[in-house]
Backbone as a chain_set.jsonl record, in Angstrom:
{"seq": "XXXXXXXXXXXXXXXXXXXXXXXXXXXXXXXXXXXXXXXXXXXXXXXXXXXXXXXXXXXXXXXXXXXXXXXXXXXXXXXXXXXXXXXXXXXXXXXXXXXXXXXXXXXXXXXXXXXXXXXXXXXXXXXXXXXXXXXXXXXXXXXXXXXXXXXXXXXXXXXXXXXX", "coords": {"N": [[-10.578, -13.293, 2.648], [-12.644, -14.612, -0.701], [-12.054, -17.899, -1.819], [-12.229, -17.285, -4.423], [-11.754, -14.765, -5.272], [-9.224, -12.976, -6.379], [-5.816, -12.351, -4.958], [-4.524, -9.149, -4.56], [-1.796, -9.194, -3.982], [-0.467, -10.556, -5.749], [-2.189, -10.395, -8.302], [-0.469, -8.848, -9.855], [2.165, -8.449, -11.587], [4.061, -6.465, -10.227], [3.579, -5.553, -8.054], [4.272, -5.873, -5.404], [6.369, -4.221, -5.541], [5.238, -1.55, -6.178], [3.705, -1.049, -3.772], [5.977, -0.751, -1.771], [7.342, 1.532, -2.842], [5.093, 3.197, -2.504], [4.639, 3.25, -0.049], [7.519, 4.125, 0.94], [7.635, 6.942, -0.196], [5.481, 7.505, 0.901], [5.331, 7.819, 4.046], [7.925, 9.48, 4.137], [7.302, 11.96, 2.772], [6.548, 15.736, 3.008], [4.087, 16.057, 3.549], [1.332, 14.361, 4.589], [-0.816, 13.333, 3.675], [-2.145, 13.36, 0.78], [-4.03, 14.318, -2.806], [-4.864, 11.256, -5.006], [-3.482, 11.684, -7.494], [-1.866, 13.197, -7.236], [0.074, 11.791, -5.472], [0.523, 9.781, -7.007], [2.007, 11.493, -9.161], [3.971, 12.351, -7.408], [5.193, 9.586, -6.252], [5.656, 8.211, -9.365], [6.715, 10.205, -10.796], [4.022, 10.732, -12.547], [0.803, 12.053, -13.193], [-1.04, 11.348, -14.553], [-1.545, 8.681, -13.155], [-3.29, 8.527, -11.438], [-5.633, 7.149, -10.667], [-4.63, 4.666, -10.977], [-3.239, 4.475, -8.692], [-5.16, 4.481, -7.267], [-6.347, 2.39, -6.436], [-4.502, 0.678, -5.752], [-3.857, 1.955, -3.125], [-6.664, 1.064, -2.391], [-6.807, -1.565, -2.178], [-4.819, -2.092, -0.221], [-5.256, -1.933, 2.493], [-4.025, -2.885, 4.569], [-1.831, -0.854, 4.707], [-2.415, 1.336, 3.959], [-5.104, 4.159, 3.626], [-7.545, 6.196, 2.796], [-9.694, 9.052, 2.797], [-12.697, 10.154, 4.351], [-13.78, 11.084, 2.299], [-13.489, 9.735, -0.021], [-11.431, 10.925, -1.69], [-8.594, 11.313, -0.801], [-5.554, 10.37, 0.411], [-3.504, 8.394, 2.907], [-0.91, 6.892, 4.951], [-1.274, 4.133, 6.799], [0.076, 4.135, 9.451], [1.345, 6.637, 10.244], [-0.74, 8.266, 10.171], [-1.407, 8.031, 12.472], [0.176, 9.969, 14.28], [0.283, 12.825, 16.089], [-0.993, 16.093, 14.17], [1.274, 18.27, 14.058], [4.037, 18.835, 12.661], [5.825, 20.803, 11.541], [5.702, 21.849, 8.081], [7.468, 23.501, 6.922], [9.384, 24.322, 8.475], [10.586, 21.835, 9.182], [10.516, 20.512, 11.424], [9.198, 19.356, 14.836], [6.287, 20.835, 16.289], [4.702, 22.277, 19.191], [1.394, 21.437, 21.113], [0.334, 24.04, 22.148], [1.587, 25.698, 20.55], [0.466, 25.075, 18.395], [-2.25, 25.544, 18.376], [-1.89, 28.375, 18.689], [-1.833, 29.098, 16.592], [-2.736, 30.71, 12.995], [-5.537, 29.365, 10.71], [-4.53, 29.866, 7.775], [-1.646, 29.323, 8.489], [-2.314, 26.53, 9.706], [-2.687, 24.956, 7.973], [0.315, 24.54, 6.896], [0.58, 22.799, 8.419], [1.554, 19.548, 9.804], [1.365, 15.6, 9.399], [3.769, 13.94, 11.389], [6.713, 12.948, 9.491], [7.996, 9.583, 9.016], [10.123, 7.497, 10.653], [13.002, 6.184, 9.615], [13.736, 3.538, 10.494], [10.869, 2.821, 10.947], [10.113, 3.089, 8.535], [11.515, 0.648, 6.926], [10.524, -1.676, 8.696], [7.917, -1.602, 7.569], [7.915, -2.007, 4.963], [9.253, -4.822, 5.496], [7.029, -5.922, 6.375], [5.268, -5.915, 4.208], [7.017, -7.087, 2.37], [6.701, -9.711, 3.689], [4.233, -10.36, 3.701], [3.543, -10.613, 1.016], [5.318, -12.452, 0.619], [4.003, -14.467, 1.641], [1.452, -14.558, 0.448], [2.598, -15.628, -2.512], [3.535, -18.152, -1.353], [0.51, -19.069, -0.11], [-0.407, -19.524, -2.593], [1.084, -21.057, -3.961], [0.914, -23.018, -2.545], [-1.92, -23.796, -2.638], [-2.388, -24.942, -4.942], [-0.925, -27.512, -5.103], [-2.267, -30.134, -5.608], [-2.17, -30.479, -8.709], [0.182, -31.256, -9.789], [-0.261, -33.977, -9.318], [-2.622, -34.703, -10.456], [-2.166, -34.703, -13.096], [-0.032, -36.811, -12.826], [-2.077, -38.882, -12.114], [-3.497, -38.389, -14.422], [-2.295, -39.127, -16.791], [-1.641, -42.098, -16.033], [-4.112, -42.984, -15.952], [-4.712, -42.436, -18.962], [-2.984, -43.703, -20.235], [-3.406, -46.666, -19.463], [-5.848, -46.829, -20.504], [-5.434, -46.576, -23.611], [-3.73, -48.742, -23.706], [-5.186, -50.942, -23.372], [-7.416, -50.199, -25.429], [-5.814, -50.962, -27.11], [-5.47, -53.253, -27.037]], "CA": [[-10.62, -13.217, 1.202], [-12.805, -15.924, -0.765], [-11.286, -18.516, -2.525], [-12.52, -17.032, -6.259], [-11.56, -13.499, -5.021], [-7.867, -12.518, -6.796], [-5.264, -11.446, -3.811], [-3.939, -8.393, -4.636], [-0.409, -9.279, -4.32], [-0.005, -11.736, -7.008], [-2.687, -10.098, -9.396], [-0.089, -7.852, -10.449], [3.806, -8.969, -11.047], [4.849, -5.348, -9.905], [2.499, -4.887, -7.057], [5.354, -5.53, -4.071], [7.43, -2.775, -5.892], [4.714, -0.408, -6.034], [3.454, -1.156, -2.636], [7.261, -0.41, -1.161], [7.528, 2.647, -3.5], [4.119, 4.055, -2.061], [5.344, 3.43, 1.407], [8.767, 5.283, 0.864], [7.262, 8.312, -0.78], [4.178, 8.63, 1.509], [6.132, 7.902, 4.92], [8.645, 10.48, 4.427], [6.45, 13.366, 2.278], [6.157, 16.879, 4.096], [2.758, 16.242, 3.815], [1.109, 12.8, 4.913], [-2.154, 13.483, 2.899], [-2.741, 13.966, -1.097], [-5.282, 13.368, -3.736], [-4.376, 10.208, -5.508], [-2.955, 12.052, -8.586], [-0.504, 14.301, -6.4], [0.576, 10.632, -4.409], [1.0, 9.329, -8.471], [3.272, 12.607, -9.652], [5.338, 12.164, -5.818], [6.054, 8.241, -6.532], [6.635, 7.849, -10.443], [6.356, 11.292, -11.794], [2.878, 10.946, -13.923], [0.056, 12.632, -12.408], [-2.828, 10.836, -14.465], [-2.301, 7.423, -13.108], [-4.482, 8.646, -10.155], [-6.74, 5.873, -10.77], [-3.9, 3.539, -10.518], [-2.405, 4.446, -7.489], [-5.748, 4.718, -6.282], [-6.539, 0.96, -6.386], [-3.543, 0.163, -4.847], [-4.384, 2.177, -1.941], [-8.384, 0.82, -2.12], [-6.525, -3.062, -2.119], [-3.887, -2.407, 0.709], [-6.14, -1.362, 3.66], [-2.658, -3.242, 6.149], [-1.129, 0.096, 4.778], [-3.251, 2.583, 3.362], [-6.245, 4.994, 4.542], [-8.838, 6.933, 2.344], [-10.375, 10.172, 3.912], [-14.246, 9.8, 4.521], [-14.678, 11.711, 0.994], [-12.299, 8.993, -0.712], [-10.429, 11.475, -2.345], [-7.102, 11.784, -0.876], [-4.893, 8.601, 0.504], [-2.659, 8.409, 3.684], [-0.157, 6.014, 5.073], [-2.164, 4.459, 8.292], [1.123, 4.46, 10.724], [1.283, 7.595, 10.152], [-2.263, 9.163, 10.841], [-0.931, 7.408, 14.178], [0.816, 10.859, 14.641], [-0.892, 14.349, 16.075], [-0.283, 17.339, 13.706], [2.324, 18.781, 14.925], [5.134, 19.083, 12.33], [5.587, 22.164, 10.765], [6.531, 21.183, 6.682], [8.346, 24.755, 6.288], [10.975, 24.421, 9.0], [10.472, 20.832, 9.079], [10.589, 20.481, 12.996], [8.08, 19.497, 15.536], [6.015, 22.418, 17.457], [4.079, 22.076, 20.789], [0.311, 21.544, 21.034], [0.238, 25.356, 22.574], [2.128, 26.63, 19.627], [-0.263, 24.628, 16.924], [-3.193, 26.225, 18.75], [-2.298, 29.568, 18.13], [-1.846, 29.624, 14.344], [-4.389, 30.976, 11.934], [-6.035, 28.683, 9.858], [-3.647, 29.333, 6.745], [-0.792, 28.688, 9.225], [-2.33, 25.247, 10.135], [-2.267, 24.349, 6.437], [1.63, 24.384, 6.911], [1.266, 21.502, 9.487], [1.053, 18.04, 8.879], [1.89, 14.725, 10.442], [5.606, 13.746, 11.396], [6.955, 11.799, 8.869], [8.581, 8.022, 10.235], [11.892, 7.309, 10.229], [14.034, 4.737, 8.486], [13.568, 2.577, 11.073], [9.822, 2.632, 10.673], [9.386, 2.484, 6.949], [11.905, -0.311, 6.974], [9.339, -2.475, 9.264], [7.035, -1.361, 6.993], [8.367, -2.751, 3.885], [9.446, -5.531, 5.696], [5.501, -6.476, 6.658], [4.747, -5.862, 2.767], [7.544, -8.662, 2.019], [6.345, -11.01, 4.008], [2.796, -10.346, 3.294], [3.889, -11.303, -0.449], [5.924, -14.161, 0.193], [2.948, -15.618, 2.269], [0.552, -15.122, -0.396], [3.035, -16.394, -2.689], [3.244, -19.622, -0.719], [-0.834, -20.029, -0.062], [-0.956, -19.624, -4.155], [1.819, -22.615, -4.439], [-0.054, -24.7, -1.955], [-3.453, -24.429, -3.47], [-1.811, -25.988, -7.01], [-0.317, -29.458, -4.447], [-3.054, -31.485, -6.571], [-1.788, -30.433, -10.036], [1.401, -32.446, -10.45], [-0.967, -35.555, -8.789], [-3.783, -35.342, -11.294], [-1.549, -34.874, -14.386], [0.798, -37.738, -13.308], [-2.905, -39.885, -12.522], [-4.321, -38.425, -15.724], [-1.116, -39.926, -17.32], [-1.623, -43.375, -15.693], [-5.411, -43.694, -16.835], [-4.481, -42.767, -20.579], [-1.764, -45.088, -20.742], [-3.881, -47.634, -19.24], [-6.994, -46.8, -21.811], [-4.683, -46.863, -24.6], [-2.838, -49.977, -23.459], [-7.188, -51.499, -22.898], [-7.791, -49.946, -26.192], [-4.837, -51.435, -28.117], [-5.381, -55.052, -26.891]], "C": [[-11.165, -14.533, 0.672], [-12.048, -16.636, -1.824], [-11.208, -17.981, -4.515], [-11.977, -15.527, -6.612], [-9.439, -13.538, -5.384], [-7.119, -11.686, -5.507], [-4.501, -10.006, -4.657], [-2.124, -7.822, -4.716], [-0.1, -10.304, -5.26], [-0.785, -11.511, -8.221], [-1.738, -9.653, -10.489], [1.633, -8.21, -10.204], [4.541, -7.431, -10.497], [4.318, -4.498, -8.558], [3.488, -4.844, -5.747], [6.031, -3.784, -4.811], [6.467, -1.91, -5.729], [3.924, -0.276, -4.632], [4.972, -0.456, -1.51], [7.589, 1.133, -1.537], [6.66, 3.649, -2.783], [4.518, 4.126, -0.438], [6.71, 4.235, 1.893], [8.366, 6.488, 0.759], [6.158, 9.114, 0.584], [4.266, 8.662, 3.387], [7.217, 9.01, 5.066], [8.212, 12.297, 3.591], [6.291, 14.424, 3.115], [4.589, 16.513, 4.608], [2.22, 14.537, 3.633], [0.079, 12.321, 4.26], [-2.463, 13.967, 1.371], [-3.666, 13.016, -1.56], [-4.507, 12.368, -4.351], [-3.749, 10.586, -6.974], [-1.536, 12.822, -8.269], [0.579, 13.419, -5.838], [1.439, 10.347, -5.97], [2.04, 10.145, -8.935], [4.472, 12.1, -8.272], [6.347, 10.461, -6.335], [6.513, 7.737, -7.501], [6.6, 8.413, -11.219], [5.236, 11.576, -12.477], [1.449, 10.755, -12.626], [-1.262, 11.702, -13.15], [-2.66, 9.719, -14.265], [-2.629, 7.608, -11.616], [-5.2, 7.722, -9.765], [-5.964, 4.488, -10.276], [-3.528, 3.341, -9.422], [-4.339, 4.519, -6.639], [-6.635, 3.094, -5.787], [-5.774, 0.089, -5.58], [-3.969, 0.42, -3.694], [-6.065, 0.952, -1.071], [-7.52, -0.894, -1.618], [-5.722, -3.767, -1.298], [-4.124, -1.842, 2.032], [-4.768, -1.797, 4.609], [-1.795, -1.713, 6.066], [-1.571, 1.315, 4.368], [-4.321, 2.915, 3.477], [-6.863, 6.008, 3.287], [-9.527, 8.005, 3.442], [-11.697, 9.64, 3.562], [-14.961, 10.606, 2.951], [-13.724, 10.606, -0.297], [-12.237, 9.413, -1.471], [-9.011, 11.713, -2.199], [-6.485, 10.077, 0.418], [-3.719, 9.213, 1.757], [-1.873, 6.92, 4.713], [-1.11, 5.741, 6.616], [-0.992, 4.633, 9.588], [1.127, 5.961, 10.461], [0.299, 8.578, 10.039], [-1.959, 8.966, 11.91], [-0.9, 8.973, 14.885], [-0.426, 12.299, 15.084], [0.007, 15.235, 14.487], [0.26, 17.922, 14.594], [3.607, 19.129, 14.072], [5.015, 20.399, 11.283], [6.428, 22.07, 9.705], [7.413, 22.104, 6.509], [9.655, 24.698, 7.121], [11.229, 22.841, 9.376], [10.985, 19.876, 10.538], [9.518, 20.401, 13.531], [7.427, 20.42, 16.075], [5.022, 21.749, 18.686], [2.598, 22.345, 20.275], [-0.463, 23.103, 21.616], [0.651, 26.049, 20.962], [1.008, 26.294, 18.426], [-1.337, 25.613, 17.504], [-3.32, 27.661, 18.614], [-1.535, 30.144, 16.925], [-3.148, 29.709, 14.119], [-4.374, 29.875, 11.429], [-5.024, 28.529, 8.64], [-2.559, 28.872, 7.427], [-0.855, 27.564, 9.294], [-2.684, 24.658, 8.715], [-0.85, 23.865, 6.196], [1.953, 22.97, 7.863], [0.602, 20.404, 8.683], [1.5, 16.875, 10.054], [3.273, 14.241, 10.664], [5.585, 12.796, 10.427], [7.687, 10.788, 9.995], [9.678, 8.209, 9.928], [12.277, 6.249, 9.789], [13.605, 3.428, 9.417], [11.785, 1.961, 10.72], [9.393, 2.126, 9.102], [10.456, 1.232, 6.694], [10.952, -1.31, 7.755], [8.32, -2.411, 8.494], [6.671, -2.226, 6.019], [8.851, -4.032, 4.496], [8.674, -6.447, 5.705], [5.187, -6.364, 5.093], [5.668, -7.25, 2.115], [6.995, -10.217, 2.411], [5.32, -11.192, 3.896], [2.942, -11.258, 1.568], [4.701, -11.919, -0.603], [4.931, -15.361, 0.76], [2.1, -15.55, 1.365], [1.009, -16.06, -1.472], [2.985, -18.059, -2.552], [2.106, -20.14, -0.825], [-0.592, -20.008, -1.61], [0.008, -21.373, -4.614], [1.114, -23.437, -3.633], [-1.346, -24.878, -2.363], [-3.281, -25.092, -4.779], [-1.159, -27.458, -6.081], [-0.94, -30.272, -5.478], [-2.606, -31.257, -8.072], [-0.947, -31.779, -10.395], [0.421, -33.848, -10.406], [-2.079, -35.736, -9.546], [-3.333, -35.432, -12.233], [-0.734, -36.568, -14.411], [-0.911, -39.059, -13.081], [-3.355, -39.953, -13.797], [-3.689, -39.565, -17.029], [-1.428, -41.454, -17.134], [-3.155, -43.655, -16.495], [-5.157, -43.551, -18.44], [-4.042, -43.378, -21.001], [-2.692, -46.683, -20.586], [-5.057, -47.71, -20.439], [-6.331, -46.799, -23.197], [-4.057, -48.2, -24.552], [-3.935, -51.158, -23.856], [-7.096, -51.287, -24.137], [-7.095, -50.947, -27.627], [-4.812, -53.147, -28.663], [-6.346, -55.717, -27.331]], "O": [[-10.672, -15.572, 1.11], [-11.438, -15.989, -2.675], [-10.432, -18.26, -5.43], [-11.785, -15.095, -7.749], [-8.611, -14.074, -4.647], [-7.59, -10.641, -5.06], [-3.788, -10.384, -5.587], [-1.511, -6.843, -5.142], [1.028, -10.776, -5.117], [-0.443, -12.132, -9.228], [-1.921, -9.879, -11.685], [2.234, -8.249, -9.13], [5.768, -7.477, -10.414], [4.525, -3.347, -8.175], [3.49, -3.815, -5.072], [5.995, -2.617, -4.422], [6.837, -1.152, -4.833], [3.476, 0.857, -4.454], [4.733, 0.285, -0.557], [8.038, 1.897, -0.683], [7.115, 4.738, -2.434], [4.64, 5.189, 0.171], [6.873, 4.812, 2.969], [8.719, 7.256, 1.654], [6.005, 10.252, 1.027], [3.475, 9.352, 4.031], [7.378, 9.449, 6.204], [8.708, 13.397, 3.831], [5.808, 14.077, 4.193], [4.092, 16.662, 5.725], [2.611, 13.73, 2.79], [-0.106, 11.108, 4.158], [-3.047, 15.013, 1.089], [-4.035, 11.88, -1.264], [-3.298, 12.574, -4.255], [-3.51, 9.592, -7.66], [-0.5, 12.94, -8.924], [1.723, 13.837, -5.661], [2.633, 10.595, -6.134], [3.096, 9.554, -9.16], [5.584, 11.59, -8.403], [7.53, 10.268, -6.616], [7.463, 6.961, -7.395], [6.49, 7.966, -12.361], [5.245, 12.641, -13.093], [1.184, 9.943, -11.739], [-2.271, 11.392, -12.516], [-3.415, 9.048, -14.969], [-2.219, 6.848, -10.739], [-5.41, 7.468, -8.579], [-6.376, 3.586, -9.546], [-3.413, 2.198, -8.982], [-4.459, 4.604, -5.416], [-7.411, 2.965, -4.84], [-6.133, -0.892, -4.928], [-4.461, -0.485, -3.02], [-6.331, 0.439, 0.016], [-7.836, -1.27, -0.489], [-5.562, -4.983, -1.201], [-3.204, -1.298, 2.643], [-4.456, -0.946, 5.442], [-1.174, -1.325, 7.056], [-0.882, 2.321, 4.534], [-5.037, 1.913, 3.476], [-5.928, 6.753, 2.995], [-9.797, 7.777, 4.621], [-11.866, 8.824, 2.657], [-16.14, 10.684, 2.606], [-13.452, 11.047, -1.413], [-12.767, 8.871, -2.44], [-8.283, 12.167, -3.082], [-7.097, 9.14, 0.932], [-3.147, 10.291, 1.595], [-2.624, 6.008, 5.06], [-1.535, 6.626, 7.359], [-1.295, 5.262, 10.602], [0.01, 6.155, 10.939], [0.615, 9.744, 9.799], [-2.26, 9.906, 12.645], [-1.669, 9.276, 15.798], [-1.508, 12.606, 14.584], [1.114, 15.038, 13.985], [-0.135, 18.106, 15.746], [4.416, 19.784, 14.729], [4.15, 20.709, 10.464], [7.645, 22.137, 9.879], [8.386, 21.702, 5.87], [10.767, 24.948, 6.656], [12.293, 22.677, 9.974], [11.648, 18.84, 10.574], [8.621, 21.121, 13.094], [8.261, 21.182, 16.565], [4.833, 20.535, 18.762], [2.358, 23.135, 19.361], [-1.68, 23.26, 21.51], [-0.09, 26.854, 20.397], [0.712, 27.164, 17.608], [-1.248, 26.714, 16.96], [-4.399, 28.234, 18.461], [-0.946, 31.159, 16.554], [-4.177, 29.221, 14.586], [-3.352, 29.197, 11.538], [-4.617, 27.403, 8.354], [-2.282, 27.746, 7.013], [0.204, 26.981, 9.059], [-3.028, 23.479, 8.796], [-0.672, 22.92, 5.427], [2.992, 22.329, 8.015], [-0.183, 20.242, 7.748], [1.858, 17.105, 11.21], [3.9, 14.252, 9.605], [4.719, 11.923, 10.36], [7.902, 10.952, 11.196], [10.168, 8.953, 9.078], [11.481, 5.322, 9.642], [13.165, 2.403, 8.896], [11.568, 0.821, 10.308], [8.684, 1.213, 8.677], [9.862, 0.577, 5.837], [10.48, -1.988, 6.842], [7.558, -3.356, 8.703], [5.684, -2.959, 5.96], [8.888, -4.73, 3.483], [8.96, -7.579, 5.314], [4.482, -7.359, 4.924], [5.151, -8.201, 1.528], [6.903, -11.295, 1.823], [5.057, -12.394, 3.954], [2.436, -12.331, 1.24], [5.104, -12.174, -1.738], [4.942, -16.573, 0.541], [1.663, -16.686, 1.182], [0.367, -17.09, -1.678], [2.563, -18.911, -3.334], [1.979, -21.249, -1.343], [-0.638, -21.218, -1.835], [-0.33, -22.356, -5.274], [0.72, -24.536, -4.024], [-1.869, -25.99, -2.445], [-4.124, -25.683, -5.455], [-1.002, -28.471, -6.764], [-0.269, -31.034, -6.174], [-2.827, -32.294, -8.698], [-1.224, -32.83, -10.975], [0.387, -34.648, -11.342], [-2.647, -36.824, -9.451], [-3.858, -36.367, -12.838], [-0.711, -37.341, -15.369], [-0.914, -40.044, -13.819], [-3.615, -41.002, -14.387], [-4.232, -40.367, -17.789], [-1.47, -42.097, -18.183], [-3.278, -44.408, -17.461], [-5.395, -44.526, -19.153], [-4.346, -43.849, -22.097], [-2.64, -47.6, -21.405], [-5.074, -48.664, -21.217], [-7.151, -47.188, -24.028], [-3.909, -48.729, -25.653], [-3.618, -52.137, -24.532], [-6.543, -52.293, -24.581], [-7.611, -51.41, -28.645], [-4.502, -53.837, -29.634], [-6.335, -56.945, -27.256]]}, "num_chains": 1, "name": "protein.A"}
């Protein structure tokens, strides 16, 4: 990222929360894959901030995946997974059994959701991602305090010069 380029976790004072939020919702969803308006209704009820949630996604590539028509958004641990879970009885099935469903049948599958354990690691890597940017943002300001308290010393001194 270059130095003039805004990080993504500190643009936005609510961006951990909605980063953790999108990881809860789209980790345990029947379905591992929606358009970015369907992801928006799932995580804070309101279907037209599509656009919003879809920025997030575009800005958190460590956790989030775009299909090749970037219309619909998926958690990347979780593409990890084969299809294989069947959303209606919400149980795994066998790569024999997926194989002989129809087509609308294999609409019913999807990818396993993670478990607690997983989206906890998850959110854990999103904390510390945004306490380390955090940090680089306080260490690129070190020279502040040190040019205000020099700026301080030359005015006093040019005023002191000026006075005499």
């Amino acid at each position: 990222m270059s130095k003039n380029q805004k990080n993504p976790y500190t643009e936005n004072d609510n961006r951990l929360a909605d980063v953790i939020a999108a990881i809860q919702v789209m980790g345990t969803y029947k379905f591992y894959k929606l358009d970015f308006s369907g992801w928006a209704d799932r995580i804070e009820g309101k279907e037209d901030l599509g656009n919003y949630w879809k920025a997030i996604f575009e800005q958190h590539p460590e956790f989030f995946r775009l299909d090749s028509k970037q219309e619909r958004a998926s958690l990347v641990w979780r593409r990890n997974y084969q299809k294989l879970y069947d959303v209606d009885e919400e149980t795994k099935i066998s790569r024999e059994a997926y194989k002989g469903l129809t087509d609308d049948q294999k609409k019913r599958i999807s990818r396993t959701p993670l478990t607690n354990s997983d989206i906890s690691t998850l959110i854990n890597t999103a904390i510390n991602l945004h306490g380390g940017e955090l940090d680089h943002k306080k260490d690129s300001r070190w020279w502040i305090s040190g040019a205000i308290g020099l700026a301080g010393v030359i005015l006093g001194a040019a005023i002191k010069a000026y006075a005499a």
